[in-house]
């Protein structure tokens, strides 16, 4: 005869309250940061890493990844792992672990013109994601949160000399500006039946894109008005992605987990404002319209977001706390449309591999640290004149912390990853070197404990 007792734990949110408030204030501040990336002019802009900081230190693998301490929102099948069971000879312990997972990115981006010494460097800090994972019951979990999908941020000045049949005519300066990006709040669930796990995320993908081209003549004898051509648009719609994972138990505490995740092609609704005008600058540098050549507001349209799929595996040795995985991702950006128009984009692909190793826990602090590494290469989705090859290296670590010394059930860590990503080569118009430092916070606590005694 067995006796089951459900013990609700004391609310443990209070130790995190000040920390969460600090994180929200920080994310509000860094949301205004700016960078200069000319490639963000195309498609939906520069795509933000789709994985959490834990797996980002492992090359960005995600298809087969699942653990109790972080939220793998790229494959919602992993949500089934929020609830765990541990058995001993005399006791069967069931428990669910609530997870708070959030992060920020610090980036340094260098633009290099091939075969010249010219380069430009910009740095910024951006919000990465915020996620909460909740165990519902055995083999069933729920997660919700918010993350950015893409960023548009560039300002380019071009000076040129217009020539006629008799020689140079006028000098002209053209300024290209762009800002905006896309965000995705989601709620998802995952469950497992035996060795198979499945999950789905539902969200609302929304964003904006504001681009303008300003042109001014430089002439000593004739005065010309400057012109501005602006296109401001916004879009939004329901968004779904789903995933599967299958675990195969091997000998000697080893396992192999296969994973598949992705989203199908989806259509978002949007509106666009178009403005063509002449203008001058006021005393404070503000734009003063002289004449509106053409203006039309609330032009309805659609944004076709392409399908993307990731397949991979994760091999683990639980006795030695060793993990290694490989992912392959492909995205059908050739089907992308923005208000019915194609863009300088193409199908992309990426192959990533990475692992994690945690030494045998001991008294020393660094023996309790998880160390990560990863590598990736592929083809970017933007194509201006030639393919943009990509290459990346990453290192990471999980640094354990204790926020509340009296709460022995809490397992908290600061996840750190450092990435070097290279986009383009000598054959491209511009080459980008991106150094990214990501810092994430995993705060976890037991939601409830259910014990069974023989």
Short mmCIF file of C-alpha atoms in Angstrom, two decimals:
data_model
loop_
_atom_site.label_atom_id
_atom_site.label_comp_id
_atom_site.label_asym_id
_atom_site.label_seq_id
_atom_site.Cartn_x
_atom_site.Cartn_y
_atom_site.Cartn_z
CA UNK A 1 0.00 0.00 0.00
CA UNK A 2 1.32 3.39 -0.96
CA UNK A 3 0.74 6.74 0.63
CA UNK A 4 0.84 9.82 -1.64
CA UNK A 5 1.24 13.28 -0.20
CA UNK A 6 1.27 16.54 -2.13
CA UNK A 7 3.33 19.26 -0.49
CA UNK A 8 3.05 22.79 -1.84
CA UNK A 9 6.22 24.78 -1.41
CA UNK A 10 6.39 28.29 -0.15
CA UNK A 11 6.20 30.97 -2.83
CA UNK A 12 9.76 31.64 -3.86
CA UNK A 13 9.26 34.56 -6.23
CA UNK A 14 10.21 37.20 -3.63
CA UNK A 15 14.00 36.61 -3.80
CA UNK A 16 13.81 37.29 -7.54
CA UNK A 17 11.64 40.40 -7.38
CA UNK A 18 14.41 43.00 -7.35
CA UNK A 19 16.39 41.08 -9.93
CA UNK A 20 13.43 40.86 -12.34
CA UNK A 21 12.73 44.60 -11.92
CA UNK A 22 16.38 45.36 -12.70
CA UNK A 23 16.25 43.18 -15.81
CA UNK A 24 13.15 44.94 -17.14
CA UNK A 25 14.68 48.37 -16.56
CA UNK A 26 17.86 47.26 -18.30
CA UNK A 27 15.95 45.87 -21.29
CA UNK A 28 14.03 49.16 -21.60
CA UNK A 29 17.30 51.08 -21.68
CA UNK A 30 19.11 48.92 -24.21
CA UNK A 31 16.08 48.81 -26.52
CA UNK A 32 17.15 52.27 -27.75
CA UNK A 33 20.65 51.15 -28.73
CA UNK A 34 21.65 51.58 -32.36
CA UNK A 35 24.05 49.83 -34.70
CA UNK A 36 24.89 50.31 -38.36
CA UNK A 37 24.39 47.21 -40.49
CA UNK A 38 23.80 47.88 -44.21
CA UNK A 39 22.70 44.27 -44.79
CA UNK A 40 19.72 44.91 -42.49
CA UNK A 41 18.21 46.86 -45.41
CA UNK A 42 17.10 43.58 -47.00
CA UNK A 43 14.41 41.07 -46.06
CA UNK A 44 13.27 41.45 -42.47
CA UNK A 45 16.68 42.77 -41.42
CA UNK A 46 19.44 41.12 -39.41
CA UNK A 47 18.02 37.95 -37.88
CA UNK A 48 18.52 37.66 -34.12
CA UNK A 49 19.85 34.28 -32.86
CA UNK A 50 16.89 31.93 -32.46
CA UNK A 51 18.32 29.85 -29.60
CA UNK A 52 18.76 30.50 -25.89
CA UNK A 53 22.13 31.44 -24.44
CA UNK A 54 22.70 27.94 -23.06
CA UNK A 55 22.77 26.38 -26.52
CA UNK A 56 24.25 29.48 -28.15
CA UNK A 57 27.52 28.59 -26.44
CA UNK A 58 27.23 25.18 -28.15
CA UNK A 59 27.15 26.53 -31.71
CA UNK A 60 23.39 27.16 -31.58
CA UNK A 61 22.21 23.53 -31.58
CA UNK A 62 18.61 23.09 -30.43
CA UNK A 63 16.74 20.27 -32.22
CA UNK A 64 17.61 17.54 -29.71
CA UNK A 65 18.43 19.67 -26.68
CA UNK A 66 16.41 19.51 -23.46
CA UNK A 67 17.29 20.01 -19.79
CA UNK A 68 15.69 21.03 -16.48
CA UNK A 69 17.42 24.41 -16.14
CA UNK A 70 16.80 26.33 -19.38
CA UNK A 71 13.98 26.82 -21.90
CA UNK A 72 14.63 25.60 -25.43
CA UNK A 73 11.91 27.67 -27.14
CA UNK A 74 13.24 26.71 -30.58
CA UNK A 75 11.84 23.19 -30.07
CA UNK A 76 8.71 23.23 -27.86
CA UNK A 77 8.85 19.43 -27.51
CA UNK A 78 11.51 20.09 -24.85
CA UNK A 79 8.87 21.63 -22.54
CA UNK A 80 7.90 18.10 -21.51
CA UNK A 81 11.16 17.96 -19.53
CA UNK A 82 10.13 20.55 -16.93
CA UNK A 83 8.69 17.71 -14.83
CA UNK A 84 11.10 15.00 -13.68
CA UNK A 85 11.07 11.73 -11.77
CA UNK A 86 13.90 10.37 -9.66
CA UNK A 87 13.69 6.90 -8.15
CA UNK A 88 15.66 5.26 -5.36
CA UNK A 89 15.24 1.85 -3.74
CA UNK A 90 12.87 3.17 -1.10
CA UNK A 91 11.55 6.44 -2.50
CA UNK A 92 10.06 7.76 -5.71
CA UNK A 93 10.41 11.53 -5.98
CA UNK A 94 8.42 13.48 -8.55
CA UNK A 95 8.99 17.18 -8.95
CA UNK A 96 8.46 20.03 -11.35
CA UNK A 97 10.88 22.87 -11.82
CA UNK A 98 9.73 26.41 -12.65
CA UNK A 99 12.25 28.21 -14.84
CA UNK A 100 12.82 31.92 -15.41
CA UNK A 101 15.20 32.39 -18.36
CA UNK A 102 16.26 35.79 -19.71
CA UNK A 103 19.24 37.29 -21.52
CA UNK A 104 20.88 40.26 -23.18
CA UNK A 105 23.41 40.58 -26.02
CA UNK A 106 26.40 42.91 -26.27
CA UNK A 107 27.63 43.20 -29.86
CA UNK A 108 30.58 44.71 -31.65
CA UNK A 109 30.20 44.81 -35.43
CA UNK A 110 32.97 45.68 -37.91
CA UNK A 111 32.22 46.38 -41.58
CA UNK A 112 35.13 45.83 -43.94
CA UNK A 113 35.34 46.84 -47.59
CA UNK A 114 37.21 44.07 -49.48
CA UNK A 115 40.71 44.78 -50.77
CA UNK A 116 40.84 48.15 -49.00
CA UNK A 117 41.91 49.30 -45.52
CA UNK A 118 38.50 50.92 -44.98
CA UNK A 119 36.39 49.67 -42.08
CA UNK A 120 33.67 50.87 -39.72
CA UNK A 121 32.90 49.64 -36.20
CA UNK A 122 29.77 50.02 -34.09
CA UNK A 123 28.74 48.54 -30.74
CA UNK A 124 25.39 48.12 -29.06
CA UNK A 125 23.41 46.17 -26.47
CA UNK A 126 20.07 44.54 -27.23
CA UNK A 127 17.43 42.58 -25.38
CA UNK A 128 17.72 38.87 -26.21
CA UNK A 129 14.67 37.14 -24.73
CA UNK A 130 12.63 36.52 -21.61
CA UNK A 131 10.91 33.15 -21.00
CA UNK A 132 9.07 31.39 -18.19
CA UNK A 133 8.62 27.62 -18.03
CA UNK A 134 6.03 25.93 -15.79
CA UNK A 135 5.49 22.20 -15.19
CA UNK A 136 1.79 21.31 -15.42
CA UNK A 137 1.96 17.65 -14.51
CA UNK A 138 4.04 14.58 -15.29
CA UNK A 139 5.52 14.82 -18.81
CA UNK A 140 3.65 18.05 -19.58
CA UNK A 141 4.99 21.61 -19.50
CA UNK A 142 4.04 25.16 -20.47
CA UNK A 143 6.21 28.10 -21.53
CA UNK A 144 5.56 31.72 -22.44
CA UNK A 145 7.75 34.71 -23.24
CA UNK A 146 8.96 37.35 -25.66
CA UNK A 147 11.92 37.52 -28.02
CA UNK A 148 13.07 39.67 -30.96
CA UNK A 149 13.17 38.08 -34.42
CA UNK A 150 15.04 40.68 -36.47
CA UNK A 151 16.51 44.18 -36.38
CA UNK A 152 16.76 46.95 -38.98
CA UNK A 153 19.34 49.62 -38.22
CA UNK A 154 21.48 51.43 -40.78
CA UNK A 155 22.53 54.90 -41.90
CA UNK A 156 24.64 55.22 -45.04
CA UNK A 157 25.87 58.41 -46.71
CA UNK A 158 26.90 58.36 -50.35
CA UNK A 159 28.63 61.29 -52.07
CA UNK A 160 28.91 61.35 -55.85
CA UNK A 161 29.54 63.69 -58.75
CA UNK A 162 26.94 63.92 -61.50
CA UNK A 163 28.41 64.29 -64.97
CA UNK A 164 26.95 65.59 -68.19
CA UNK A 165 28.10 65.59 -71.80
CA UNK A 166 30.43 68.51 -71.13
CA UNK A 167 31.82 67.27 -67.81
CA UNK A 168 30.89 67.39 -64.11
CA UNK A 169 27.58 69.07 -63.35
CA UNK A 170 26.79 68.92 -59.63
CA UNK A 171 27.75 67.14 -56.46
CA UNK A 172 25.04 65.18 -54.72
CA UNK A 173 24.78 63.56 -51.31
CA UNK A 174 22.36 60.67 -50.70
CA UNK A 175 21.52 59.38 -47.23
CA UNK A 176 19.91 55.96 -46.73
CA UNK A 177 18.20 55.39 -43.36
CA UNK A 178 16.44 52.37 -41.91
CA UNK A 179 15.05 51.34 -38.54
CA UNK A 180 12.65 48.79 -37.12
CA UNK A 181 12.50 45.07 -36.54
CA UNK A 182 10.18 42.23 -35.56
CA UNK A 183 9.17 40.67 -32.22
CA UNK A 184 7.46 37.44 -31.25
CA UNK A 185 5.55 36.88 -27.98
CA UNK A 186 4.60 33.20 -27.65
CA UNK A 187 2.90 30.66 -25.44
CA UNK A 188 3.57 26.99 -25.97
CA UNK A 189 3.17 23.55 -24.52
CA UNK A 190 4.97 20.24 -24.80
CA UNK A 191 4.19 16.72 -23.62
CA UNK A 192 5.68 13.26 -23.90
CA UNK A 193 4.26 9.78 -24.34
CA UNK A 194 6.90 7.21 -23.61
CA UNK A 195 10.10 8.18 -25.39
CA UNK A 196 8.39 10.56 -27.84
CA UNK A 197 7.86 14.25 -27.04
CA UNK A 198 5.87 16.77 -29.06
CA UNK A 199 5.17 20.47 -28.65
CA UNK A 200 3.82 23.59 -30.31
CA UNK A 201 4.25 27.35 -29.85
CA UNK A 202 1.60 29.89 -30.79
CA UNK A 203 2.50 33.56 -30.99
CA UNK A 204 1.88 36.88 -32.64
CA UNK A 205 4.70 37.96 -34.94
CA UNK A 206 4.66 41.72 -35.41
CA UNK A 207 7.06 44.40 -36.56
CA UNK A 208 7.70 47.61 -38.43
CA UNK A 209 10.07 48.87 -41.11
CA UNK A 210 10.83 52.54 -41.66
CA UNK A 211 13.16 53.30 -44.56
CA UNK A 212 13.95 56.58 -46.30
CA UNK A 213 16.23 57.94 -49.01
CA UNK A 214 17.20 61.61 -48.77
CA UNK A 215 19.00 63.42 -51.55
CA UNK A 216 20.49 66.90 -51.65
CA UNK A 217 22.45 68.79 -54.33
CA UNK A 218 25.55 70.83 -53.48
CA UNK A 219 25.73 73.85 -55.75
CA UNK A 220 27.30 77.29 -55.22
CA UNK A 221 25.13 79.15 -57.72
CA UNK A 222 21.75 77.40 -57.82
CA UNK A 223 19.63 76.51 -54.80
CA UNK A 224 17.88 73.12 -54.90
CA UNK A 225 15.40 71.69 -52.43
CA UNK A 226 16.31 68.37 -50.88
CA UNK A 227 14.05 65.38 -51.56
CA UNK A 228 12.89 62.59 -49.31
CA UNK A 229 11.38 59.25 -50.31
CA UNK A 230 9.98 57.36 -47.30
CA UNK A 231 8.25 54.01 -46.88
CA UNK A 232 6.93 53.18 -43.41
CA UNK A 233 5.17 49.88 -42.85
CA UNK A 234 3.92 47.64 -40.07
CA UNK A 235 2.71 44.05 -40.03
CA UNK A 236 1.48 41.34 -37.72
CA UNK A 237 -0.25 37.98 -37.55
CA UNK A 238 -0.51 34.66 -35.77
CA UNK A 239 2.61 32.51 -35.89
CA UNK A 240 3.09 28.82 -35.16
CA UNK A 241 6.06 26.50 -34.83
CA UNK A 242 6.22 22.91 -33.62
CA UNK A 243 8.73 20.21 -32.76
CA UNK A 244 9.35 16.55 -31.99
CA UNK A 245 11.99 14.76 -29.91
CA UNK A 246 12.65 11.06 -29.48
CA UNK A 247 14.97 9.67 -26.81
CA UNK A 248 16.89 6.41 -27.22
CA UNK A 249 18.48 5.05 -24.04
CA UNK A 250 21.86 3.40 -24.57
CA UNK A 251 24.11 1.41 -22.27
CA UNK A 252 26.08 2.84 -19.34
CA UNK A 253 23.84 5.92 -18.75
CA UNK A 254 24.22 7.12 -22.32
CA UNK A 255 21.38 8.37 -24.50
CA UNK A 256 20.66 9.69 -27.99
CA UNK A 257 17.89 12.24 -28.55
CA UNK A 258 16.68 12.94 -32.09
CA UNK A 259 14.95 16.24 -32.80
CA UNK A 260 12.97 18.01 -35.50
CA UNK A 261 11.51 21.52 -35.24
CA UNK A 262 10.38 24.34 -37.48
CA UNK A 263 7.64 26.55 -38.81
CA UNK A 264 5.69 26.36 -42.02
CA UNK A 265 5.20 29.29 -44.42
CA UNK A 266 2.87 31.87 -42.91
CA UNK A 267 1.19 35.06 -44.15
CA UNK A 268 1.03 38.23 -42.05
CA UNK A 269 -1.20 41.26 -42.67
CA UNK A 270 0.20 44.77 -42.88
CA UNK A 271 -0.24 48.38 -43.91
CA UNK A 272 2.18 50.80 -45.53
CA UNK A 273 2.54 54.60 -45.81
CA UNK A 274 4.36 56.09 -48.82
CA UNK A 275 5.62 59.67 -48.91
CA UNK A 276 7.53 61.64 -51.56
CA UNK A 277 8.37 65.21 -50.55
CA UNK A 278 10.76 68.11 -50.79
CA UNK A 279 12.03 69.51 -47.50
CA UNK A 280 14.45 71.78 -45.73
CA UNK A 281 15.99 71.61 -42.27
CA UNK A 282 14.92 73.83 -39.40
CA UNK A 283 17.14 75.58 -36.89
CA UNK A 284 17.21 72.48 -34.67
CA UNK A 285 17.81 70.06 -37.54
CA UNK A 286 14.17 69.01 -37.81
CA UNK A 287 12.60 68.20 -41.20
CA UNK A 288 10.32 70.96 -42.54
CA UNK A 289 8.17 69.88 -45.47
CA UNK A 290 8.04 72.25 -48.43
CA UNK A 291 5.86 70.27 -50.80
CA UNK A 292 4.28 66.82 -50.77
CA UNK A 293 4.81 65.35 -54.22
CA UNK A 294 2.98 62.11 -53.40
CA UNK A 295 1.44 60.66 -50.24
CA UNK A 296 -0.69 57.61 -49.63
CA UNK A 297 -1.47 56.04 -46.25
CA UNK A 298 -2.79 52.70 -45.00
CA UNK A 299 -2.00 50.70 -48.12
CA UNK A 300 -3.02 47.14 -47.26
CA UNK A 301 -0.67 44.27 -48.05
CA UNK A 302 0.81 40.98 -46.92
CA UNK A 303 4.16 39.71 -45.68
CA UNK A 304 4.97 36.10 -46.55
CA UNK A 305 7.22 34.65 -43.85
CA UNK A 306 9.07 31.57 -45.17
CA UNK A 307 9.19 28.03 -43.83
CA UNK A 308 12.22 27.00 -41.77
CA UNK A 309 13.18 23.55 -40.47
CA UNK A 310 15.88 22.23 -38.12
CA UNK A 311 16.85 18.57 -37.68
CA UNK A 312 19.55 17.18 -35.43
CA UNK A 313 20.58 14.95 -32.57
CA UNK A 314 22.07 15.20 -29.09
CA UNK A 315 24.27 12.47 -27.60
CA UNK A 316 24.71 12.47 -23.84
CA UNK A 317 26.53 10.62 -21.09
CA UNK A 318 24.68 11.29 -17.85
CA UNK A 319 27.36 9.63 -15.72
CA UNK A 320 29.99 12.12 -16.92
CA UNK A 321 27.58 15.02 -17.65
CA UNK A 322 28.78 15.18 -21.26
CA UNK A 323 26.65 16.29 -24.22
CA UNK A 324 27.36 16.71 -27.92
CA UNK A 325 25.00 17.53 -30.76
CA UNK A 326 24.69 18.45 -34.44
CA UNK A 327 21.96 20.49 -36.18
CA UNK A 328 21.12 21.30 -39.79
CA UNK A 329 18.78 24.22 -40.55
CA UNK A 330 17.30 25.29 -43.86
CA UNK A 331 14.98 28.26 -44.58
CA UNK A 332 13.03 28.90 -47.81
CA UNK A 333 13.61 32.65 -48.10
CA UNK A 334 13.14 32.53 -51.89
CA UNK A 335 9.39 32.46 -51.09
CA UNK A 336 9.60 35.63 -48.98
CA UNK A 337 7.43 38.54 -50.14
CA UNK A 338 7.01 42.00 -48.63
CA UNK A 339 3.79 43.65 -49.82
CA UNK A 340 3.97 41.56 -52.97
CA UNK A 341 7.60 42.39 -53.74
CA UNK A 342 10.64 40.14 -53.85
CA UNK A 343 13.90 41.22 -52.23
CA UNK A 344 17.61 40.43 -52.37
CA UNK A 345 17.17 37.20 -50.41
CA UNK A 346 17.65 33.50 -51.10
CA UNK A 347 17.30 30.11 -49.44
CA UNK A 348 19.69 29.76 -46.50
CA UNK A 349 21.24 26.86 -44.62
CA UNK A 350 23.39 26.30 -41.55
CA UNK A 351 25.27 23.35 -40.08
CA UNK A 352 26.11 23.62 -36.37
CA UNK A 353 27.88 21.35 -33.89
CA UNK A 354 28.67 21.80 -30.22
CA UNK A 355 28.92 20.24 -26.81
CA UNK A 356 28.96 20.70 -23.06
CA UNK A 357 31.11 19.18 -20.35
CA UNK A 358 30.73 19.53 -16.60
CA UNK A 359 33.54 18.14 -14.42
CA UNK A 360 32.69 15.88 -11.52
CA UNK A 361 31.12 18.20 -8.89
CA UNK A 362 33.41 18.91 -5.96
CA UNK A 363 34.19 21.51 -3.35
CA UNK A 364 35.93 23.80 -5.82
CA UNK A 365 33.70 26.33 -7.59
CA UNK A 366 35.00 25.64 -11.10
CA UNK A 367 34.33 21.92 -10.78
CA UNK A 368 30.63 22.85 -10.71
CA UNK A 369 30.80 24.99 -13.87
CA UNK A 370 29.49 23.63 -17.19
CA UNK A 371 31.83 24.41 -20.11
CA UNK A 372 30.53 24.72 -23.69
CA UNK A 373 31.94 25.03 -27.19
CA UNK A 374 30.56 25.12 -30.74
CA UNK A 375 31.16 25.82 -34.42
CA UNK A 376 28.86 26.60 -37.35
CA UNK A 377 28.98 27.51 -41.03
CA UNK A 378 26.49 28.03 -43.81
CA UNK A 379 24.93 30.48 -46.26
CA UNK A 380 23.15 33.67 -45.21
CA UNK A 381 19.65 34.46 -46.46
CA UNK A 382 20.69 37.83 -47.90
CA UNK A 383 22.15 37.93 -51.41
CA UNK A 384 23.01 41.34 -52.86
CA UNK A 385 25.44 40.42 -55.64
CA UNK A 386 26.92 37.11 -54.46
CA UNK A 387 26.25 34.49 -51.80
CA UNK A 388 27.10 35.51 -48.24
CA UNK A 389 28.97 32.62 -46.60
CA UNK A 390 28.85 32.50 -42.81
CA UNK A 391 31.19 31.03 -40.21
CA UNK A 392 30.97 31.06 -36.43
CA UNK A 393 32.82 29.93 -33.31
CA UNK A 394 31.42 29.98 -29.79
CA UNK A 395 32.46 29.35 -26.20
CA UNK A 396 30.20 29.34 -23.17
CA UNK A 397 29.81 28.47 -19.52
CA UNK A 398 27.12 28.06 -16.86
CA UNK A 399 28.24 29.76 -13.64
CA UNK A 400 26.19 28.54 -10.64
CA UNK A 401 24.95 31.15 -8.15
CA UNK A 402 22.90 31.12 -4.95
CA UNK A 403 20.47 34.02 -4.58
CA UNK A 404 18.77 32.80 -1.40
CA UNK A 405 20.95 30.65 0.85
CA UNK A 406 17.93 29.32 2.75
CA UNK A 407 16.24 27.98 -0.41
CA UNK A 408 18.08 24.72 -0.99
CA UNK A 409 15.77 23.71 -3.84
CA UNK A 410 16.80 26.65 -6.04
CA UNK A 411 19.28 25.98 -8.83
CA UNK A 412 20.39 29.25 -10.41
CA UNK A 413 23.10 30.06 -12.92
CA UNK A 414 24.51 32.84 -15.05
CA UNK A 415 24.96 31.57 -18.60
CA UNK A 416 27.66 33.28 -20.63
CA UNK A 417 28.48 32.75 -24.28
CA UNK A 418 31.00 34.45 -26.54
CA UNK A 419 30.57 34.20 -30.30
CA UNK A 420 32.60 35.23 -33.30
CA UNK A 421 30.57 35.31 -36.51
CA UNK A 422 31.89 36.16 -39.94
CA UNK A 423 29.55 37.08 -42.78
CA UNK A 424 30.88 37.47 -46.31
CA UNK A 425 34.33 37.25 -47.93
CA UNK A 426 36.52 39.13 -50.42
CA UNK A 427 33.96 38.60 -53.20
CA UNK A 428 31.17 40.44 -51.37
CA UNK A 429 30.42 44.16 -51.32
CA UNK A 430 30.98 44.24 -47.55
CA UNK A 431 32.30 41.75 -45.03
CA UNK A 432 31.04 41.72 -41.44
CA UNK A 433 32.84 40.50 -38.34
CA UNK A 434 30.51 40.24 -35.35
CA UNK A 435 31.68 39.68 -31.77
CA UNK A 436 28.75 38.89 -29.48
CA UNK A 437 28.82 38.49 -25.70
CA UNK A 438 25.55 37.06 -24.37
CA UNK A 439 24.64 36.94 -20.71
CA UNK A 440 21.63 34.95 -19.54
CA UNK A 441 20.07 34.25 -16.16
CA UNK A 442 18.45 30.92 -15.30
CA UNK A 443 16.47 31.06 -12.07
CA UNK A 444 14.71 27.84 -11.09
CA UNK A 445 12.83 26.45 -8.11
CA UNK A 446 10.73 23.40 -7.30
CA UNK A 447 7.06 24.03 -8.03
CA UNK A 448 5.82 21.09 -6.03
CA UNK A 449 7.05 17.77 -4.73
CA UNK A 450 5.11 14.56 -4.77
CA UNK A 451 6.55 11.66 -2.83
CA UNK A 452 5.48 8.04 -2.84
CA UNK A 453 6.59 5.66 -0.10
CA UNK A 454 6.33 1.92 -0.09
#
